XYZ file of C-alpha atoms in Angstrom:
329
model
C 101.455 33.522 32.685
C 103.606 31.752 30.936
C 102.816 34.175 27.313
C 104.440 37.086 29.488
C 107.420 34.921 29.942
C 107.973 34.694 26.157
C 110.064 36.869 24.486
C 108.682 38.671 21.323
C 112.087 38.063 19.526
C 114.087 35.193 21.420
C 117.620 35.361 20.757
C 118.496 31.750 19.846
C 121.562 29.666 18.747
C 122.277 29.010 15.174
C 121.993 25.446 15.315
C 117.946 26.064 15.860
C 115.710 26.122 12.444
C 112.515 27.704 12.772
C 109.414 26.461 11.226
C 105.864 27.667 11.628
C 102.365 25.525 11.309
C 99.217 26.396 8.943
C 97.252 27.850 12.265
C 100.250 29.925 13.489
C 102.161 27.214 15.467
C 105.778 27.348 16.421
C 108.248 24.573 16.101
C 111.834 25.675 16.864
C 114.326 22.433 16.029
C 117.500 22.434 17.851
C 120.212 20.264 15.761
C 122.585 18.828 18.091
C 125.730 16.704 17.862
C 124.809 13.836 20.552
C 128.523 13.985 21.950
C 128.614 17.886 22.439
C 128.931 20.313 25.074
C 127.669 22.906 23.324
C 124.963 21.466 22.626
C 123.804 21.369 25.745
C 123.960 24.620 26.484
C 121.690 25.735 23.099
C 118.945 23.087 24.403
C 119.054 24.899 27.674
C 119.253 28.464 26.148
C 116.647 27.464 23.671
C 113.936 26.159 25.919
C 114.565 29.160 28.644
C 113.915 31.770 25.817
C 110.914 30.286 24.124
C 109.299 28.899 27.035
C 107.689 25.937 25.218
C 103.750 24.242 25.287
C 105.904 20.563 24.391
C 109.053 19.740 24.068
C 109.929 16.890 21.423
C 113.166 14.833 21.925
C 114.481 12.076 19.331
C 114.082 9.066 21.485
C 111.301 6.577 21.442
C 110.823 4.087 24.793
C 113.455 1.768 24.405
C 115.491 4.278 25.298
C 113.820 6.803 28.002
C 115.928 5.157 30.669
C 118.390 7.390 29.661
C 116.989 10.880 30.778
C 117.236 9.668 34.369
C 120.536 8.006 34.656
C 123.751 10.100 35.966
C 126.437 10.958 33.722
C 128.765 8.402 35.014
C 126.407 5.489 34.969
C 125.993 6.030 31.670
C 129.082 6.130 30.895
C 130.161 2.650 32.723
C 127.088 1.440 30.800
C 128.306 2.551 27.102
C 131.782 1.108 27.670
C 130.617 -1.772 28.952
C 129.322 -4.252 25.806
C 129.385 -7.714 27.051
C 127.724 -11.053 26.290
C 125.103 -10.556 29.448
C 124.138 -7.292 26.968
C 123.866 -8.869 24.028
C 121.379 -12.036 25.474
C 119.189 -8.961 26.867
C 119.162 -7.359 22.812
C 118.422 -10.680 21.350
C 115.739 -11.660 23.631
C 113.911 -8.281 23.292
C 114.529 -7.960 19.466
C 115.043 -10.953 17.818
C 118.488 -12.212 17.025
C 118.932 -10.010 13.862
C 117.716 -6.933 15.314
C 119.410 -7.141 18.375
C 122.570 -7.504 16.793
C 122.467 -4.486 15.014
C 121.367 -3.045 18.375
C 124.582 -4.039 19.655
C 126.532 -3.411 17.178
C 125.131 0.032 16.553
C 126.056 0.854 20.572
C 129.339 -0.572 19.662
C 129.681 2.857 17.571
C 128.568 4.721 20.043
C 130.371 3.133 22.559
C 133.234 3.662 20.621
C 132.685 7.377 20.693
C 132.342 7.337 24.175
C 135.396 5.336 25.324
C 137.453 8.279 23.144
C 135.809 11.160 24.355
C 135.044 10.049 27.993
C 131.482 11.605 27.525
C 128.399 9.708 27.910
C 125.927 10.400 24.801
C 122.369 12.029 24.826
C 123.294 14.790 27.438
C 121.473 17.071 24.887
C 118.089 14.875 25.632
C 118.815 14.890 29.722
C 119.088 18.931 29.270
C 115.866 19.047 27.511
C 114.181 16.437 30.369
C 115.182 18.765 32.871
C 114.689 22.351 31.249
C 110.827 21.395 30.090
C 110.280 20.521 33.786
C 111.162 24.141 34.694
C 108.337 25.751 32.761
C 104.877 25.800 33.805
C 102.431 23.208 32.203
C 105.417 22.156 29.299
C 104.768 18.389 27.749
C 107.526 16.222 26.949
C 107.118 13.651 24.455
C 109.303 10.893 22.981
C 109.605 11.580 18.851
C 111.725 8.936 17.455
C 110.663 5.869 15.924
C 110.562 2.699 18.205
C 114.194 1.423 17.580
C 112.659 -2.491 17.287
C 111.041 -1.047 14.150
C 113.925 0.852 12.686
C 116.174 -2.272 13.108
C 114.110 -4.930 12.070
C 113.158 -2.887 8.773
C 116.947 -2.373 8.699
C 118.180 -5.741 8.136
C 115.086 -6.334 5.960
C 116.642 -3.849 3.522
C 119.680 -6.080 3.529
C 121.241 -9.160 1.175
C 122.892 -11.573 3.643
C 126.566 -10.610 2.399
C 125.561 -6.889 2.969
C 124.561 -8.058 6.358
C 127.676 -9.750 6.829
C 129.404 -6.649 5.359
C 128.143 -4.144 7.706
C 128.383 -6.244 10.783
C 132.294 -7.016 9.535
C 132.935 -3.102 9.141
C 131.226 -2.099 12.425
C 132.815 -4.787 14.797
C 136.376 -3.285 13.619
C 135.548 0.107 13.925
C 139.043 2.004 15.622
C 139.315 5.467 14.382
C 140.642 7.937 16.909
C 137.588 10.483 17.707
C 138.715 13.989 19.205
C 136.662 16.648 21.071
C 137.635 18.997 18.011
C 135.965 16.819 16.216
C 132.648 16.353 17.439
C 132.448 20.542 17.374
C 133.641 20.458 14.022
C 130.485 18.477 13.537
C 127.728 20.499 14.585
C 126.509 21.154 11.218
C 126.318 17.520 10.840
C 125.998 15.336 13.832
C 129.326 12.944 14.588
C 127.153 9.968 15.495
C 125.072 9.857 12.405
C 128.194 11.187 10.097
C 129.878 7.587 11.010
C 127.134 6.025 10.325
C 126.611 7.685 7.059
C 129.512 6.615 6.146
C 129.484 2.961 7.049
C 126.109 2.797 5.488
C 126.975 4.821 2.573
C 127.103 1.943 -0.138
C 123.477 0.420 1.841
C 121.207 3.422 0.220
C 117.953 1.030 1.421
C 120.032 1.373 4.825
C 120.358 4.628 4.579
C 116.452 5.094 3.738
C 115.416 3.018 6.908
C 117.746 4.262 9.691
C 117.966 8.104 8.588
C 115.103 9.205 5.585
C 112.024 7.027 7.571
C 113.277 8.421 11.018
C 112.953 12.289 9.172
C 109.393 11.512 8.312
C 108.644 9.999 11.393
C 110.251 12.880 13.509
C 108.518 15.596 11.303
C 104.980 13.839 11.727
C 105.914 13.715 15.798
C 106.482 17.456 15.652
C 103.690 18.773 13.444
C 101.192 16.914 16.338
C 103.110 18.232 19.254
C 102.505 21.598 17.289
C 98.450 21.514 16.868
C 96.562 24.670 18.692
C 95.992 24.353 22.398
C 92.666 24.344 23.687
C 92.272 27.528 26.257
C 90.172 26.273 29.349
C 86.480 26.975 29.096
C 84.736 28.707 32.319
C 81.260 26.385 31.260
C 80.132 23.768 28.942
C 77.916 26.935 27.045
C 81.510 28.696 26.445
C 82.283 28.627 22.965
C 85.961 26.762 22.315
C 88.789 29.058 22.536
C 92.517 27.820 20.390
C 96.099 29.553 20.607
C 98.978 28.405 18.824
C 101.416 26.014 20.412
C 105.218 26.892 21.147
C 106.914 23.760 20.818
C 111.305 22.968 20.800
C 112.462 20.084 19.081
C 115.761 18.338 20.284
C 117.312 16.189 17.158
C 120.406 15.321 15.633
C 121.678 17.538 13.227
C 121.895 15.214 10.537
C 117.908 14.848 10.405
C 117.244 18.694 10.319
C 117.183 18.822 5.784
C 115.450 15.547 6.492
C 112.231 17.612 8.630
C 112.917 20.567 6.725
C 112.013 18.817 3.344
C 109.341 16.704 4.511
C 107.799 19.586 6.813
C 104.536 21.036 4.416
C 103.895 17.469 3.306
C 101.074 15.091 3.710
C 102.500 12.863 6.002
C 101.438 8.520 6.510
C 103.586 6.877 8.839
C 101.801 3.653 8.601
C 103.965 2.398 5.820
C 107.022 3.183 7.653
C 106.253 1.809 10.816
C 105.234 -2.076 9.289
C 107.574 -4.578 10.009
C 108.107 -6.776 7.088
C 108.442 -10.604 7.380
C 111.949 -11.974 7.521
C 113.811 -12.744 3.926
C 114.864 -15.822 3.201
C 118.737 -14.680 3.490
C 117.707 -13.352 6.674
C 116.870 -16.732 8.281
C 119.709 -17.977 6.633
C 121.943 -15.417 8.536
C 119.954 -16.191 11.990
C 121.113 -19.931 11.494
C 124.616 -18.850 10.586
C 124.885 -17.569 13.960
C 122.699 -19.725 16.206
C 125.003 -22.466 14.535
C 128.180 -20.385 14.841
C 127.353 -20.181 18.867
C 126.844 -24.015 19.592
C 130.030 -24.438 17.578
C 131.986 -22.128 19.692
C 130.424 -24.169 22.780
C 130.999 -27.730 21.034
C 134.948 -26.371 20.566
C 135.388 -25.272 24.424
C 134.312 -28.335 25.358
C 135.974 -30.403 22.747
C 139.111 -28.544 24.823
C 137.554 -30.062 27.798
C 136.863 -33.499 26.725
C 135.498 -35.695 24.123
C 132.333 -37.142 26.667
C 131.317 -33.425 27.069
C 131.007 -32.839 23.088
C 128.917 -36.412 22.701
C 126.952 -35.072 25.526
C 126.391 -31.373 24.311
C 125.471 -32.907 20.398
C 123.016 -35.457 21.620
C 120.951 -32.330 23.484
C 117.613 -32.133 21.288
C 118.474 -28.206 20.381
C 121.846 -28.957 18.900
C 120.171 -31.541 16.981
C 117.555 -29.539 15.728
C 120.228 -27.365 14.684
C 122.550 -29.864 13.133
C 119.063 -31.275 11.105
C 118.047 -27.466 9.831
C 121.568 -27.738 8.732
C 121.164 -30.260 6.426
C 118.300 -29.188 5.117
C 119.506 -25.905 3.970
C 122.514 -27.571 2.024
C 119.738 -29.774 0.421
C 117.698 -26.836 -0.269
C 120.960 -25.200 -2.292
């Protein structure tokens, strides 16, 4: 049913790139800007004319929720960065990682507070298109962002840390709709981070190269031959190619392109090295930079309160690592 629904030669947008398996599989990628009207409308057009077996969208779990929030939820939610938000990050991720969490939806945040458009309406498109067509898969084919961050900030010297972190929190530049169109040969999201990250090349490897292989693996098994249903156990198997539609950023399409007739092993990329030594350093910097802040708001309030906030056992603890790291150096 769905086969007579498929057009011979679909008449597709030219932000899709067309790539075909070893057994005859179809993958069509649509490269989106994640800020972008139009890029909506060639998820939608894209999916309609195909009619797709899967559809493969670059998010991983931590960030589903999005495909069933409004528009204007979402958007309250991306303005809205606020110390409640960044407990929640640090708790799930670790203190590193979840600061680069933040600071990363600081960007996008950023985008969205100048645009007044709430990102990922590309990935809500797709969500609700693939629902349309008869027997259509959705799966998530990004990288779990835990994994991405953590292997991130391993990458990282603790001044480059500080660096990034310095360059991201003052991020101001004016952002118009132009703009984001202008970038739909190279997505606006992952262009600013490009170029914050520019002088990071091991950043640049973990957040945008890893994510191409990891996408491209995600896509080539979406894209293995479908099984055709057997009328009894005696029936000899029966395999068609698979239709499959892609939904990335533009920026990774050269990235799956490239990597697309390779061998692929995403073991490597998805191990989480242990923390560096400049990396616990940095985690004490700001554990120790908080209970400062505190100690200083309540040295405003009154000399008892500071006696009684540096006799608690964890601002001890604190004040004792301290020590030991200026004995260490």
């Amino acid at each position: 049913m769905k086969m007579k629904k498929r057009q011979k030669k679909p008449t597709l947008p030219s932000t899709v790139t067309e790539l075909d398996t070893e057994d005859g599989s179809k993958v069509y990628v649509v490269g989106t800007a994640h800020f972008s009207d139009s890029s909506k409308k060639d998820v939608v057009k894209t999916i309609q004319e195909v009619q797709p077996d899967v559809v493969v969208v670059e998010l991983c779990q931590y960030r589903v929720s999005m495909l069933k929030m409004d528009e204007k939820t979402l958007l309250k939610e991306a303005k809205e960065i606020n110390l409640e938000k960044l407990q929640q990050a640090i708790k799930q991720n670790g203190v590193m990682s979840g600061l680069m969490q933040m600071l990363l939806l600081k960007v996008s945040a950023h985008i969205t507070e100048q645009l007044g458009m709430a990102p990922g309406g590309e990935f809500r498109e797709a969500f609700k298109e693939a629902s349309k067509v008869p027997f259509c898969k959705f799966h998530l084919g990004d990288r779990p962002i835990p994994v991405t961050f953590k292997r991130a900030i391993a990458a990282l010297s603790f001044w480059q840390k500080v660096k990034l972190a310095w360059g991201l929190c003052f991020l101001s530049d004016p952002i118009s709709k132009d703009d984001v169109e202008k970038c739909k040969q190279k997505d606006l999201l992952e262009q600013m981070m490009a170029e914050m990250i520019g002088e990071f090349p091991d950043l640049h490897r973990t957040i945008v190269s890893e994510r191409d292989i990891y996408l491209t693996y995600m896509l080539k098994q979406a894209a293995k031959q479908i099984e055709l249903p057997r009328a009894s156990e005696t029936e000899p198997r029966k395999y068609i190619p698979a239709v499959v539609v892609g939904v990335v950023g533009m920026g990774h399409v050269p990235g799956i392109e490239k990597n697309w007739n390779s061998d692929l092993n995403i073991q490597e990329i998805m191990s989480v090295p242990p923390p560096s030594a400049s990396s616990k350093i940095f985690k004490f910097v700001i554990k120790a930079t908080v209970f400062g802040l505190m100690g200083y708001g309540c040295y405003r309030i009154g000399q008892r309160t500071v006696q009684f906030i540096l006799s608690m056992p964890a601002a001890q603890s604190y004040l004792q690592k301290l020590t030991e790291i200026r004995s260490q150096h």
